Amino acid sequence: QQQVKQSPQSLIVQKGGISIINCAYENTAFDYFPWYQQFPGKGPALLIAIRPDVSEKKEGRFTISFNKSAKQFSLHIMDSQPGDSATYFCAASKGTTDSWGKFQFGAGTQVVVTP
Amino acid sequence: NAGVTQTPKFQVLKTGQSMTLQCAQDMNHNSMYWYRQDPGMGLRLIYYSASEGTTDKGEVPNGYNVSRLNKREFSLRLESAAPSQTSVYFCASSERSGQIRQHFGDGTRLSIL
């Protein structure tokens, strides 16, 4: 079973709108939460990441919000652009030496931004 | 500036055939990974190599073998392909096993009939 649950499966947003993708996890040992962006025919690329010692991290139009008590984190894409149309994956990793690089991925969210 | 290169890009196999997927990186990274991506499942780690000369099982290793040929190359072998192994396979690399940023190749789309 997936240790990281991601929703929604897909979403359509108008240009200039806000895209919101949510992820929930069970394992409290997870302490690193990256988001990846994947365009069709390409591999995923790291977009932004957060550790549980902060509640929010912003990079340009992309913001991660983290709620440690609820074991949830979300990606917000502000002022969505057609070029943001892609599949987004959340992931989680444990902070132990033998776990580095071994991420649990969510199932992905396909985002379509209409002109 | 190639990054991570995977070959082939597409392949169709018959059940029972064997095949090796190739991966090479030119970033002098120590750690390399093989994932499979299936609809609704996200990415799942098959095997990884924290450094040259070491390999370890990931989440879904059954039916696969790997070889870390040298620091640049990490291959994935299907000894006897099964339809359940139809998937998109991604190779990734990172500077070291503690490095969070993984660089992915563009994938190999494998169909097994």
PDB file of C-alpha atoms in Angstrom:
ATOM      1  CA  GLN A   1       0.000   0.000   0.000  1.00  0.00           C
ATOM      2  CA  GLN A   2       1.154   3.521  -0.697  1.00  0.00           C
ATOM      3  CA  GLN A   3       2.664   5.266   2.284  1.00  0.00           C
ATOM      4  CA  VAL A   4       2.023   8.665   0.739  1.00  0.00           C
ATOM      5  CA  LYS A   5      -1.490   9.432  -0.491  1.00  0.00           C
ATOM      6  CA  GLN A   6      -1.884  12.219  -3.043  1.00  0.00           C
ATOM      7  CA  SER A   7      -4.999  14.027  -4.240  1.00  0.00           C
ATOM      8  CA  PRO A   8      -6.584  14.986  -6.516  1.00  0.00           C
ATOM      9  CA  GLN A   9      -5.675  12.623  -9.333  1.00  0.00           C
ATOM     10  CA  SER A  10      -6.121  15.453 -11.826  1.00  0.00           C
ATOM     11  CA  LEU A  11      -7.183  19.055 -11.890  1.00  0.00           C
ATOM     12  CA  ILE A  12      -7.940  21.731 -14.439  1.00  0.00           C
ATOM     13  CA  VAL A  13      -7.280  25.367 -13.594  1.00  0.00           C
ATOM     14  CA  GLN A  14      -7.577  28.543 -15.599  1.00  0.00           C
ATOM     15  CA  LYS A  15      -4.539  30.667 -16.360  1.00  0.00           C
ATOM     16  CA  GLY A  16      -3.882  32.932 -13.395  1.00  0.00           C
ATOM     17  CA  GLY A  17      -5.655  30.644 -10.949  1.00  0.00           C
ATOM     18  CA  ILE A  18      -4.280  28.670  -7.998  1.00  0.00           C
ATOM     19  CA  SER A  19      -3.529  24.950  -8.237  1.00  0.00           C
ATOM     20  CA  ILE A  20      -3.556  23.045  -4.957  1.00  0.00           C
ATOM     21  CA  ILE A  21      -2.325  19.480  -4.542  1.00  0.00           C
ATOM     22  CA  ASN A  22      -2.465  17.643  -1.241  1.00  0.00           C
ATOM     23  CA  CYS A  23      -0.477  14.759   0.221  1.00  0.00           C
ATOM     24  CA  ALA A  24      -0.859  12.801   3.437  1.00  0.00           C
ATOM     25  CA  TYR A  25       1.538  10.362   5.071  1.00  0.00           C
ATOM     26  CA  GLU A  26       1.428   7.905   7.947  1.00  0.00           C
ATOM     27  CA  ASN A  27       5.056   7.253   8.854  1.00  0.00           C
ATOM     28  CA  THR A  28       6.196   9.829  11.415  1.00  0.00           C
ATOM     29  CA  ALA A  29       9.822   8.902  10.642  1.00  0.00           C
ATOM     30  CA  PHE A  30       9.540  10.772   7.340  1.00  0.00           C
ATOM     31  CA  ASP A  31      11.338  14.070   7.610  1.00  0.00           C
ATOM     32  CA  TYR A  32      11.993  15.233   4.080  1.00  0.00           C
ATOM     33  CA  PHE A  33       9.209  16.068   1.639  1.00  0.00           C
ATOM     34  CA  PRO A  34      10.070  16.973  -1.955  1.00  0.00           C
ATOM     35  CA  TRP A  35       7.800  17.732  -4.881  1.00  0.00           C
ATOM     36  CA  TYR A  36       8.684  16.676  -8.413  1.00  0.00           C
ATOM     37  CA  GLN A  37       7.387  18.030 -11.724  1.00  0.00           C
ATOM     38  CA  GLN A  38       7.181  15.774 -14.768  1.00  0.00           C
ATOM     39  CA  PHE A  39       6.439  16.804 -18.340  1.00  0.00           C
ATOM     40  CA  PRO A  40       5.203  14.213 -20.880  1.00  0.00           C
ATOM     41  CA  GLY A  41       8.019  12.031 -22.177  1.00  0.00           C
ATOM     42  CA  LYS A  42      10.473  13.322 -19.593  1.00  0.00           C
ATOM     43  CA  GLY A  43      11.734  12.206 -16.222  1.00  0.00           C
ATOM     44  CA  PRO A  44      10.661  13.910 -13.004  1.00  0.00           C
ATOM     45  CA  ALA A  45      12.604  16.975 -11.866  1.00  0.00           C
ATOM     46  CA  LEU A  46      12.886  18.291  -8.320  1.00  0.00           C
ATOM     47  CA  LEU A  47      10.689  21.366  -7.943  1.00  0.00           C
ATOM     48  CA  ILE A  48      10.769  22.303  -4.262  1.00  0.00           C
ATOM     49  CA  ALA A  49      11.247  20.522  -0.937  1.00  0.00           C
ATOM     50  CA  ILE A  50      10.557  21.063   2.758  1.00  0.00           C
ATOM     51  CA  ARG A  51      11.617  19.679   6.126  1.00  0.00           C
ATOM     52  CA  PRO A  52       9.155  19.448   9.048  1.00  0.00           C
ATOM     53  CA  ASP A  53      10.917  22.141  11.083  1.00  0.00           C
ATOM     54  CA  VAL A  54       9.226  24.812   8.908  1.00  0.00           C
ATOM     55  CA  SER A  55       5.533  25.204   8.095  1.00  0.00           C
ATOM     56  CA  GLU A  56       5.929  26.865   4.709  1.00  0.00           C
ATOM     57  CA  LYS A  57       8.488  27.266   1.964  1.00  0.00           C
ATOM     58  CA  LYS A  58       8.122  29.460  -1.082  1.00  0.00           C
ATOM     59  CA  GLU A  59      10.088  29.490  -4.320  1.00  0.00           C
ATOM     60  CA  GLY A  60       8.706  31.851  -6.909  1.00  0.00           C
ATOM     61  CA  ARG A  61       5.112  30.873  -7.667  1.00  0.00           C
ATOM     62  CA  PHE A  62       5.429  27.523  -5.887  1.00  0.00           C
ATOM     63  CA  THR A  63       4.715  27.154  -2.164  1.00  0.00           C
ATOM     64  CA  ILE A  64       4.778  24.088   0.085  1.00  0.00           C
ATOM     65  CA  SER A  65       2.633  24.182   3.222  1.00  0.00           C
ATOM     66  CA  PHE A  66       3.392  21.589   5.903  1.00  0.00           C
ATOM     67  CA  ASN A  67       1.165  20.506   8.806  1.00  0.00           C
ATOM     68  CA  LYS A  68       3.165  18.143  11.002  1.00  0.00           C
ATOM     69  CA  SER A  69       0.350  17.373  13.456  1.00  0.00           C
ATOM     70  CA  ALA A  70      -2.018  16.410  10.640  1.00  0.00           C
ATOM     71  CA  LYS A  71       0.761  14.618   8.721  1.00  0.00           C
ATOM     72  CA  GLN A  72      -0.171  16.520   5.591  1.00  0.00           C
ATOM     73  CA  PHE A  73       1.620  18.750   3.137  1.00  0.00           C
ATOM     74  CA  SER A  74       0.468  20.551   0.033  1.00  0.00           C
ATOM     75  CA  LEU A  75       1.779  22.296  -3.060  1.00  0.00           C
ATOM     76  CA  HIS A  76       0.269  25.584  -4.149  1.00  0.00           C
ATOM     77  CA  ILE A  77       0.956  26.929  -7.630  1.00  0.00           C
ATOM     78  CA  MET A  78       0.073  30.603  -7.683  1.00  0.00           C
ATOM     79  CA  ASP A  79      -0.785  32.475 -10.894  1.00  0.00           C
ATOM     80  CA  SER A  80      -0.837  29.156 -12.794  1.00  0.00           C
ATOM     81  CA  GLN A  81       0.502  29.320 -16.353  1.00  0.00           C
ATOM     82  CA  PRO A  82      -0.009  26.969 -19.335  1.00  0.00           C
ATOM     83  CA  GLY A  83       3.675  26.031 -19.000  1.00  0.00           C
ATOM     84  CA  ASP A  84       2.876  24.599 -15.557  1.00  0.00           C
ATOM     85  CA  SER A  85       0.768  21.860 -17.189  1.00  0.00           C
ATOM     86  CA  ALA A  86       2.509  18.697 -16.003  1.00  0.00           C
ATOM     87  CA  THR A  87       2.207  15.831 -13.563  1.00  0.00           C
ATOM     88  CA  TYR A  88       3.259  16.619 -10.007  1.00  0.00           C
ATOM     89  CA  PHE A  89       4.452  14.026  -7.510  1.00  0.00           C
ATOM     90  CA  CYS A  90       4.902  14.442  -3.800  1.00  0.00           C
ATOM     91  CA  ALA A  91       7.380  12.225  -1.980  1.00  0.00           C
ATOM     92  CA  ALA A  92       8.695  11.508   1.490  1.00  0.00           C
ATOM     93  CA  SER A  93      11.897  10.111   2.898  1.00  0.00           C
ATOM     94  CA  LYS A  94      13.258   9.052   6.265  1.00  0.00           C
ATOM     95  CA  GLY A  95      16.211  10.951   7.625  1.00  0.00           C
ATOM     96  CA  THR A  96      18.373   7.953   8.388  1.00  0.00           C
ATOM     97  CA  THR A  97      21.598   7.175   6.558  1.00  0.00           C
ATOM     98  CA  ASP A  98      20.263   3.917   5.152  1.00  0.00           C
ATOM     99  CA  SER A  99      17.121   5.631   3.906  1.00  0.00           C
ATOM    100  CA  TRP A 100      18.596   8.555   2.047  1.00  0.00           C
ATOM    101  CA  GLY A 101      17.501   8.563  -1.565  1.00  0.00           C
ATOM    102  CA  LYS A 102      14.775   5.998  -0.898  1.00  0.00           C
ATOM    103  CA  PHE A 103      11.658   8.010  -1.398  1.00  0.00           C
ATOM    104  CA  GLN A 104       8.036   6.976  -1.115  1.00  0.00           C
ATOM    105  CA  PHE A 105       6.173   8.705  -3.936  1.00  0.00           C
ATOM    106  CA  GLY A 106       2.536   9.727  -4.197  1.00  0.00           C
ATOM    107  CA  ALA A 107       0.523   8.545  -7.208  1.00  0.00           C
ATOM    108  CA  GLY A 108       0.772  11.884  -9.000  1.00  0.00           C
ATOM    109  CA  THR A 109      -1.561  14.722  -9.996  1.00  0.00           C
ATOM    110  CA  GLN A 110      -2.016  15.746 -13.610  1.00  0.00           C
ATOM    111  CA  VAL A 111      -2.437  19.514 -13.781  1.00  0.00           C
ATOM    112  CA  VAL A 112      -3.843  21.177 -16.886  1.00  0.00           C
ATOM    113  CA  VAL A 113      -3.777  24.970 -17.073  1.00  0.00           C
ATOM    114  CA  THR A 114      -6.175  26.337 -19.683  1.00  0.00           C
ATOM    115  CA  PRO A 115      -5.437  29.612 -21.501  1.00  0.00           C
TER     116      PRO A 115
ATOM    117  CA  ASN B   1      25.173  18.564 -21.069  1.00  0.00           C
ATOM    118  CA  ALA B   2      23.613  15.092 -21.273  1.00  0.00           C
ATOM    119  CA  GLY B   3      22.960  14.358 -17.573  1.00  0.00           C
ATOM    120  CA  VAL B   4      21.388  10.889 -17.297  1.00  0.00           C
ATOM    121  CA  THR B   5      21.047   8.912 -20.530  1.00  0.00           C
ATOM    122  CA  GLN B   6      18.858   5.823 -20.822  1.00  0.00           C
ATOM    123  CA  THR B   7      18.775   3.348 -23.672  1.00  0.00           C
ATOM    124  CA  PRO B   8      16.668   2.182 -25.323  1.00  0.00           C
ATOM    125  CA  LYS B   9      13.765   4.672 -25.199  1.00  0.00           C
ATOM    126  CA  PHE B  10      11.179   2.085 -26.259  1.00  0.00           C
ATOM    127  CA  GLN B  11      11.156  -1.701 -26.307  1.00  0.00           C
ATOM    128  CA  VAL B  12       8.626  -4.467 -26.878  1.00  0.00           C
ATOM    129  CA  LEU B  13       9.399  -7.924 -25.528  1.00  0.00           C
ATOM    130  CA  LYS B  14       7.670 -11.261 -25.497  1.00  0.00           C
ATOM    131  CA  THR B  15       7.006 -13.030 -22.207  1.00  0.00           C
ATOM    132  CA  GLY B  16      10.081 -14.968 -21.127  1.00  0.00           C
ATOM    133  CA  GLN B  17      12.591 -12.899 -23.090  1.00  0.00           C
ATOM    134  CA  SER B  18      15.464 -11.211 -21.313  1.00  0.00           C
ATOM    135  CA  MET B  19      16.644  -7.647 -21.647  1.00  0.00           C
ATOM    136  CA  THR B  20      19.083  -5.172 -20.127  1.00  0.00           C
ATOM    137  CA  LEU B  21      18.218  -1.502 -19.731  1.00  0.00           C
ATOM    138  CA  GLN B  22      21.236   0.765 -19.826  1.00  0.00           C
ATOM    139  CA  CYS B  23      21.822   3.947 -17.853  1.00  0.00           C
ATOM    140  CA  ALA B  24      24.808   6.282 -17.862  1.00  0.00           C
ATOM    141  CA  GLN B  25      25.421   9.599 -16.110  1.00  0.00           C
ATOM    142  CA  ASP B  26      28.100  12.167 -16.840  1.00  0.00           C
ATOM    143  CA  MET B  27      27.821  14.229 -13.655  1.00  0.00           C
ATOM    144  CA  ASN B  28      30.360  12.210 -11.630  1.00  0.00           C
ATOM    145  CA  HIS B  29      27.592  11.210  -9.219  1.00  0.00           C
ATOM    146  CA  ASN B  30      28.190   8.481  -6.678  1.00  0.00           C
ATOM    147  CA  SER B  31      24.643   7.166  -6.268  1.00  0.00           C
ATOM    148  CA  MET B  32      22.329   5.749  -8.911  1.00  0.00           C
ATOM    149  CA  TYR B  33      18.766   4.402  -8.833  1.00  0.00           C
ATOM    150  CA  TRP B  34      16.266   2.461 -10.895  1.00  0.00           C
ATOM    151  CA  TYR B  35      12.541   3.204 -10.592  1.00  0.00           C
ATOM    152  CA  ARG B  36       9.435   1.956 -12.331  1.00  0.00           C
ATOM    153  CA  GLN B  37       6.432   4.191 -12.956  1.00  0.00           C
ATOM    154  CA  ASP B  38       2.976   2.745 -13.334  1.00  0.00           C
ATOM    155  CA  PRO B  39      -0.339   4.604 -13.708  1.00  0.00           C
ATOM    156  CA  GLY B  40      -1.812   5.473 -10.320  1.00  0.00           C
ATOM    157  CA  MET B  41       1.270   4.155  -8.491  1.00  0.00           C
ATOM    158  CA  GLY B  42       3.785   6.946  -8.736  1.00  0.00           C
ATOM    159  CA  LEU B  43       7.443   5.914  -8.804  1.00  0.00           C
ATOM    160  CA  ARG B  44       8.664   2.824  -6.994  1.00  0.00           C
ATOM    161  CA  LEU B  45      12.303   2.108  -6.288  1.00  0.00           C
ATOM    162  CA  ILE B  46      13.560  -1.177  -7.758  1.00  0.00           C
ATOM    163  CA  TYR B  47      17.273  -1.120  -6.866  1.00  0.00           C
ATOM    164  CA  TYR B  48      19.825   1.495  -5.981  1.00  0.00           C
ATOM    165  CA  SER B  49      23.578   1.821  -5.766  1.00  0.00           C
ATOM    166  CA  ALA B  50      24.811   4.152  -3.043  1.00  0.00           C
ATOM    167  CA  SER B  51      28.324   4.085  -4.462  1.00  0.00           C
ATOM    168  CA  GLU B  52      30.413   2.224  -7.022  1.00  0.00           C
ATOM    169  CA  GLY B  53      30.656  -1.429  -6.059  1.00  0.00           C
ATOM    170  CA  THR B  54      27.482  -1.550  -3.941  1.00  0.00           C
ATOM    171  CA  THR B  55      23.880  -2.324  -4.813  1.00  0.00           C
ATOM    172  CA  ASP B  56      20.798  -2.737  -2.623  1.00  0.00           C
ATOM    173  CA  LYS B  57      17.193  -3.733  -3.075  1.00  0.00           C
ATOM    174  CA  GLY B  58      14.469  -1.146  -3.117  1.00  0.00           C
ATOM    175  CA  GLU B  59      10.731  -1.535  -2.748  1.00  0.00           C
ATOM    176  CA  VAL B  60      10.026  -3.830  -5.735  1.00  0.00           C
ATOM    177  CA  PRO B  61      13.185  -5.827  -6.636  1.00  0.00           C
ATOM    178  CA  ASN B  62      11.614  -9.179  -7.584  1.00  0.00           C
ATOM    179  CA  GLY B  63      12.259 -10.190 -11.184  1.00  0.00           C
ATOM    180  CA  TYR B  64      15.132  -7.746 -11.645  1.00  0.00           C
ATOM    181  CA  ASN B  65      18.898  -7.690 -11.282  1.00  0.00           C
ATOM    182  CA  VAL B  66      21.300  -4.779 -11.464  1.00  0.00           C
ATOM    183  CA  SER B  67      24.961  -4.173 -12.174  1.00  0.00           C
ATOM    184  CA  ARG B  68      26.948  -1.080 -11.241  1.00  0.00           C
ATOM    185  CA  LEU B  69      29.460  -1.462 -14.043  1.00  0.00           C
ATOM    186  CA  ASN B  70      31.515   1.568 -13.031  1.00  0.00           C
ATOM    187  CA  LYS B  71      30.860   4.982 -11.535  1.00  0.00           C
ATOM    188  CA  ARG B  72      29.030   6.152 -14.665  1.00  0.00           C
ATOM    189  CA  GLU B  73      26.905   3.149 -15.564  1.00  0.00           C
ATOM    190  CA  PHE B  74      24.120   1.266 -13.799  1.00  0.00           C
ATOM    191  CA  SER B  75      22.185  -1.387 -15.726  1.00  0.00           C
ATOM    192  CA  LEU B  76      18.885  -3.129 -14.983  1.00  0.00           C
ATOM    193  CA  ARG B  77      18.260  -6.663 -16.239  1.00  0.00           C
ATOM    194  CA  LEU B  78      15.012  -8.534 -16.679  1.00  0.00           C
ATOM    195  CA  GLU B  79      15.960 -12.222 -16.832  1.00  0.00           C
ATOM    196  CA  SER B  80      12.556 -13.578 -17.848  1.00  0.00           C
ATOM    197  CA  ALA B  81      10.156 -10.769 -18.702  1.00  0.00           C
ATOM    198  CA  ALA B  82       6.551 -10.969 -17.505  1.00  0.00           C
ATOM    199  CA  PRO B  83       3.555  -8.840 -18.550  1.00  0.00           C
ATOM    200  CA  SER B  84       3.480  -7.386 -15.018  1.00  0.00           C
ATOM    201  CA  GLN B  85       6.818  -5.736 -15.792  1.00  0.00           C
ATOM    202  CA  THR B  86       5.257  -3.577 -18.491  1.00  0.00           C
ATOM    203  CA  SER B  87       6.083  -0.096 -17.242  1.00  0.00           C
ATOM    204  CA  VAL B  88       8.130   3.032 -17.755  1.00  0.00           C
ATOM    205  CA  TYR B  89      11.562   2.653 -16.190  1.00  0.00           C
ATOM    206  CA  PHE B  90      13.541   5.622 -14.946  1.00  0.00           C
ATOM    207  CA  CYS B  91      17.153   5.782 -13.962  1.00  0.00           C
ATOM    208  CA  ALA B  92      18.314   8.542 -11.622  1.00  0.00           C
ATOM    209  CA  SER B  93      21.536   9.691 -10.030  1.00  0.00           C
ATOM    210  CA  SER B  94      22.574  11.879  -7.135  1.00  0.00           C
ATOM    211  CA  GLU B  95      25.869  13.254  -5.935  1.00  0.00           C
ATOM    212  CA  ARG B  96      25.834  10.935  -2.935  1.00  0.00           C
ATOM    213  CA  SER B  97      23.315   8.760  -1.128  1.00  0.00           C
ATOM    214  CA  GLY B  98      22.549  11.593   1.279  1.00  0.00           C
ATOM    215  CA  GLN B  99      21.962  14.029  -1.559  1.00  0.00           C
ATOM    216  CA  ILE B 100      18.323  14.852  -1.956  1.00  0.00           C
ATOM    217  CA  ARG B 101      18.324  16.143  -5.514  1.00  0.00           C
ATOM    218  CA  GLN B 102      18.039  13.186  -7.870  1.00  0.00           C
ATOM    219  CA  HIS B 103      18.530  13.750 -11.591  1.00  0.00           C
ATOM    220  CA  PHE B 104      16.322  11.558 -13.757  1.00  0.00           C
ATOM    221  CA  GLY B 105      16.719  10.263 -17.280  1.00  0.00           C
ATOM    222  CA  ASP B 106      13.854  10.439 -19.782  1.00  0.00           C
ATOM    223  CA  GLY B 107      12.794   6.845 -19.248  1.00  0.00           C
ATOM    224  CA  THR B 108      12.502   3.556 -21.114  1.00  0.00           C
ATOM    225  CA  ARG B 109       8.980   2.548 -22.124  1.00  0.00           C
ATOM    226  CA  LEU B 110       8.842  -1.240 -21.942  1.00  0.00           C
ATOM    227  CA  SER B 111       5.918  -3.376 -23.111  1.00  0.00           C
ATOM    228  CA  ILE B 112       5.833  -7.104 -22.511  1.00  0.00           C
ATOM    229  CA  LEU B 113       3.348  -9.129 -24.531  1.00  0.00           C
TER     230      LEU B 113
END
